[in-house]
């Protein structure tokens, strides 16, 4: 028996056309919000002379991770500046920060929803699996057709790719709060909201932070991929170096990304420990 | 006047719990329902009441449904059928907001593994119940502080729970339960996670605390000794059914069925019965009546000594027949010749603490209350007889 090929690809394209046609204004709105956000963060990072920004970030690193992280931030960022990659690095950082902030703003509430409703979790978990395993390149295309080329589809793709850990670990963190503690909160007459904010979120916080940390790392890993659809930044330097087979330039730009990655990772990992000191 | 009345309270876990209810009514056993209907009967038609100010112990082995039962009382678990009347108001029918108010104002809870919030300080834990009620910060701190002092934790406010020993952690749990001054305090195996010695201390302290705060306490335990020590009344559970409800003595001396009998047969009675249970009425005399009357009284009642008390029944000493005869011969009064060194115990002292005293003395032990009034005497024979499991002598049953 010869079963004809399912027109799955064609259906997805139809859906894409239909969405572009009827939800154009919505996409335009999202475009201007995200675009404005990225530009805002970028301006904030490049408005002051690079040396001042480096010192500010170093101070932050010192406050969160003591002299070790402070020293790393100082040397690493000076290196980026010295290589002439400061501007593009800050563009990339703006992209990462914008997508991470949005991913957290969207992901934490969804994670809470998953933790509180088994039904929601059963629907959302396979969607997350899908988002994480589908190659990131594949949803660059619809993102481009909805939001045109540039940084915005890059942010969207980064959010889709990077949001699952935040959702998963928020859900996990809340579910891991021991039964007895939840009973105790209930037994003293907490409302669901009081239970969430006074008990579940504070106790889940380290787990949620681990999720946020992963989200930031994943969105950083999207920097190069985003550059393929026109997002500016240090990712574009890597992409160009690779396509032109310039090993040295590729190494320099790659090193800038590594410095940013380590810095973001250590900062988010240690931010919770401050409170306990 | 009962503060809580529980009527036909049933909890069945599983998909179609209502069906299980019909099966129960048809007289199916718990095992049969589990096997054929795939339903778990947690609590099966429990009927009991709890009086204001008493310590009501629900006791049973693991799987007997006692933890489910206590959670039905504040609806941490929703019952399948039955009624729970708190001062006449049906807790089962309360909506979410009414239930919340009931939990905030009327019923507190202490948990087996303490259930303390690790991210809050000791004070933060104690004030939690007041905080969710919206009591303002100053007031709730003050009340939480009082509760902490009540359980002997003054000075530990700013520590974290994990810096405290198990016994102290459970005191925090107790303070949290008491801080919003509920009418009923549910204690779910509250002392089971503690070391045996600490556990005994906590039991003793709970009794002392109860004397002061006069709460109604529902105490869950799997430990019969604990139940007998602190319970005013005990409900014994097996397979979700309450097998017997009674005072500790009733449970021990008149077990309702073979199950209870087997349960209590290993009980060391000397750790349960107190001096008050085995003491008998002493022969007494007031000092001003003189040695001749004393001697006559001894002859009439066939004893060899009399306890000398004043008008208020306060114990002064003991006089033997020899002493009385000597007093008559030497023209002395009772107070001149009586012995003042008498071994004394309080009525609530356990029998196992009496043994040593009894071995050292050839006189019976005098049982006196906190104002030194003579309540009775304990003779060796009565103790042995009680330990042999014979019902306690006249008037001994409380």
PDB file of C-alpha atoms in Angstrom, chain A residues 141-258:
ATOM      1  CA  UNK A 141      12.647  31.057   9.719  1.00  0.00           C
ATOM      2  CA  UNK A 142       9.129  31.747  11.030  1.00  0.00           C
ATOM      3  CA  UNK A 143      10.627  34.284  13.417  1.00  0.00           C
ATOM      4  CA  UNK A 144      12.092  36.094  10.425  1.00  0.00           C
ATOM      5  CA  UNK A 145       8.846  36.004   8.506  1.00  0.00           C
ATOM      6  CA  UNK A 146       6.922  37.429  11.468  1.00  0.00           C
ATOM      7  CA  UNK A 147       9.486  39.944  12.615  1.00  0.00           C
ATOM      8  CA  UNK A 148      11.723  40.500   9.526  1.00  0.00           C
ATOM      9  CA  UNK A 149      15.492  40.394   9.772  1.00  0.00           C
ATOM     10  CA  UNK A 150      17.480  41.881  12.635  1.00  0.00           C
ATOM     11  CA  UNK A 151      17.859  41.499  16.344  1.00  0.00           C
ATOM     12  CA  UNK A 152      14.169  40.944  17.204  1.00  0.00           C
ATOM     13  CA  UNK A 153      13.767  37.506  15.582  1.00  0.00           C
ATOM     14  CA  UNK A 154      17.085  36.664  17.245  1.00  0.00           C
ATOM     15  CA  UNK A 155      15.622  37.529  20.635  1.00  0.00           C
ATOM     16  CA  UNK A 156      12.461  35.547  19.888  1.00  0.00           C
ATOM     17  CA  UNK A 157      14.433  32.506  18.797  1.00  0.00           C
ATOM     18  CA  UNK A 158      16.651  32.832  21.879  1.00  0.00           C
ATOM     19  CA  UNK A 159      13.617  32.986  24.167  1.00  0.00           C
ATOM     20  CA  UNK A 160      12.080  29.887  22.623  1.00  0.00           C
ATOM     21  CA  UNK A 161      15.357  28.029  22.831  1.00  0.00           C
ATOM     22  CA  UNK A 162      16.331  29.205  26.309  1.00  0.00           C
ATOM     23  CA  UNK A 163      13.057  29.328  28.233  1.00  0.00           C
ATOM     24  CA  UNK A 164      12.557  25.605  29.021  1.00  0.00           C
ATOM     25  CA  UNK A 165      15.060  25.356  31.920  1.00  0.00           C
ATOM     26  CA  UNK A 166      13.420  28.267  33.728  1.00  0.00           C
ATOM     27  CA  UNK A 167       9.976  26.703  33.364  1.00  0.00           C
ATOM     28  CA  UNK A 168      11.145  23.218  34.260  1.00  0.00           C
ATOM     29  CA  UNK A 169      13.190  24.199  37.277  1.00  0.00           C
ATOM     30  CA  UNK A 170      10.568  26.603  38.613  1.00  0.00           C
ATOM     31  CA  UNK A 171       8.074  23.755  38.436  1.00  0.00           C
ATOM     32  CA  UNK A 172      10.541  21.341  39.995  1.00  0.00           C
ATOM     33  CA  UNK A 173      11.598  23.740  42.742  1.00  0.00           C
ATOM     34  CA  UNK A 174       8.034  24.358  43.832  1.00  0.00           C
ATOM     35  CA  UNK A 175       7.102  20.706  43.664  1.00  0.00           C
ATOM     36  CA  UNK A 176      10.114  19.808  45.763  1.00  0.00           C
ATOM     37  CA  UNK A 177       8.903  21.857  48.710  1.00  0.00           C
ATOM     38  CA  UNK A 178       8.153  19.117  51.203  1.00  0.00           C
ATOM     39  CA  UNK A 179       4.591  17.967  51.662  1.00  0.00           C
ATOM     40  CA  UNK A 180       4.735  18.711  55.363  1.00  0.00           C
ATOM     41  CA  UNK A 181       5.710  22.353  54.818  1.00  0.00           C
ATOM     42  CA  UNK A 182       2.866  22.808  52.369  1.00  0.00           C
ATOM     43  CA  UNK A 183       0.523  21.188  54.890  1.00  0.00           C
ATOM     44  CA  UNK A 184       1.841  23.506  57.577  1.00  0.00           C
ATOM     45  CA  UNK A 185       1.170  26.552  55.419  1.00  0.00           C
ATOM     46  CA  UNK A 186      -2.328  25.263  54.701  1.00  0.00           C
ATOM     47  CA  UNK A 187      -3.013  24.308  58.300  1.00  0.00           C
ATOM     48  CA  UNK A 188      -2.405  27.871  59.427  1.00  0.00           C
ATOM     49  CA  UNK A 189      -4.887  29.203  56.903  1.00  0.00           C
ATOM     50  CA  UNK A 190      -2.624  30.608  54.168  1.00  0.00           C
ATOM     51  CA  UNK A 191      -4.268  31.714  50.959  1.00  0.00           C
ATOM     52  CA  UNK A 192      -2.761  30.117  47.824  1.00  0.00           C
ATOM     53  CA  UNK A 193      -0.980  33.408  47.130  1.00  0.00           C
ATOM     54  CA  UNK A 194       0.478  33.604  50.656  1.00  0.00           C
ATOM     55  CA  UNK A 195       1.592  30.015  50.342  1.00  0.00           C
ATOM     56  CA  UNK A 196       3.313  30.789  47.051  1.00  0.00           C
ATOM     57  CA  UNK A 197       5.115  33.924  48.123  1.00  0.00           C
ATOM     58  CA  UNK A 198       5.853  33.132  51.757  1.00  0.00           C
ATOM     59  CA  UNK A 199       6.779  29.488  51.354  1.00  0.00           C
ATOM     60  CA  UNK A 200       7.074  27.941  47.912  1.00  0.00           C
ATOM     61  CA  UNK A 201       8.987  30.596  45.985  1.00  0.00           C
ATOM     62  CA  UNK A 202      11.518  31.360  48.749  1.00  0.00           C
ATOM     63  CA  UNK A 203      12.281  27.688  49.225  1.00  0.00           C
ATOM     64  CA  UNK A 204      12.350  26.997  45.488  1.00  0.00           C
ATOM     65  CA  UNK A 205      14.576  30.018  44.847  1.00  0.00           C
ATOM     66  CA  UNK A 206      17.939  28.203  44.530  1.00  0.00           C
ATOM     67  CA  UNK A 207      16.408  25.761  42.047  1.00  0.00           C
ATOM     68  CA  UNK A 208      14.731  28.576  40.122  1.00  0.00           C
ATOM     69  CA  UNK A 209      18.037  30.445  40.011  1.00  0.00           C
ATOM     70  CA  UNK A 210      19.718  27.356  38.571  1.00  0.00           C
ATOM     71  CA  UNK A 211      17.070  27.411  35.852  1.00  0.00           C
ATOM     72  CA  UNK A 212      17.606  31.107  35.174  1.00  0.00           C
ATOM     73  CA  UNK A 213      21.333  30.511  34.995  1.00  0.00           C
ATOM     74  CA  UNK A 214      20.755  27.812  32.369  1.00  0.00           C
ATOM     75  CA  UNK A 215      18.428  30.101  30.452  1.00  0.00           C
ATOM     76  CA  UNK A 216      21.073  32.813  30.302  1.00  0.00           C
ATOM     77  CA  UNK A 217      23.711  30.349  29.139  1.00  0.00           C
ATOM     78  CA  UNK A 218      21.418  28.960  26.443  1.00  0.00           C
ATOM     79  CA  UNK A 219      20.491  32.386  25.137  1.00  0.00           C
ATOM     80  CA  UNK A 220      24.172  33.232  24.999  1.00  0.00           C
ATOM     81  CA  UNK A 221      24.711  30.153  22.897  1.00  0.00           C
ATOM     82  CA  UNK A 222      22.155  31.565  20.454  1.00  0.00           C
ATOM     83  CA  UNK A 223      24.254  34.671  19.811  1.00  0.00           C
ATOM     84  CA  UNK A 224      26.074  33.166  16.836  1.00  0.00           C
ATOM     85  CA  UNK A 225      22.954  31.579  15.404  1.00  0.00           C
ATOM     86  CA  UNK A 226      21.053  34.851  15.677  1.00  0.00           C
ATOM     87  CA  UNK A 227      23.746  36.584  13.703  1.00  0.00           C
ATOM     88  CA  UNK A 228      22.733  34.460  10.713  1.00  0.00           C
ATOM     89  CA  UNK A 229      19.490  36.397  10.521  1.00  0.00           C
ATOM     90  CA  UNK A 230      21.075  39.761  10.870  1.00  0.00           C
ATOM     91  CA  UNK A 231      21.443  40.309  14.595  1.00  0.00           C
ATOM     92  CA  UNK A 232      24.478  42.490  15.153  1.00  0.00           C
ATOM     93  CA  UNK A 233      27.098  41.701  17.766  1.00  0.00           C
ATOM     94  CA  UNK A 234      30.119  39.607  18.470  1.00  0.00           C
ATOM     95  CA  UNK A 235      28.234  36.574  17.139  1.00  0.00           C
ATOM     96  CA  UNK A 236      28.305  38.153  13.712  1.00  0.00           C
ATOM     97  CA  UNK A 237      32.132  38.379  13.983  1.00  0.00           C
ATOM     98  CA  UNK A 238      32.325  34.682  14.730  1.00  0.00           C
ATOM     99  CA  UNK A 239      29.963  33.861  11.888  1.00  0.00           C
ATOM    100  CA  UNK A 240      31.957  35.994   9.465  1.00  0.00           C
ATOM    101  CA  UNK A 241      35.265  34.542  10.625  1.00  0.00           C
ATOM    102  CA  UNK A 242      33.954  31.033  10.132  1.00  0.00           C
ATOM    103  CA  UNK A 243      32.550  31.726   6.663  1.00  0.00           C
ATOM    104  CA  UNK A 244      35.813  33.383   5.619  1.00  0.00           C
ATOM    105  CA  UNK A 245      37.960  30.737   7.339  1.00  0.00           C
ATOM    106  CA  UNK A 246      39.799  33.324   9.448  1.00  0.00           C
ATOM    107  CA  UNK A 247      40.908  31.272  12.420  1.00  0.00           C
ATOM    108  CA  UNK A 248      42.511  34.108  14.369  1.00  0.00           C
ATOM    109  CA  UNK A 249      39.549  36.477  14.152  1.00  0.00           C
ATOM    110  CA  UNK A 250      37.219  33.603  14.992  1.00  0.00           C
ATOM    111  CA  UNK A 251      39.257  32.790  18.087  1.00  0.00           C
ATOM    112  CA  UNK A 252      39.233  36.400  19.271  1.00  0.00           C
ATOM    113  CA  UNK A 253      35.477  36.796  18.857  1.00  0.00           C
ATOM    114  CA  UNK A 254      34.874  33.360  20.390  1.00  0.00           C
ATOM    115  CA  UNK A 255      37.024  34.318  23.376  1.00  0.00           C
ATOM    116  CA  UNK A 256      34.880  37.420  23.935  1.00  0.00           C
ATOM    117  CA  UNK A 257      31.793  35.189  24.090  1.00  0.00           C
ATOM    118  CA  UNK A 258      33.519  32.848  26.547  1.00  0.00           C
TER     119      UNK A 258
END
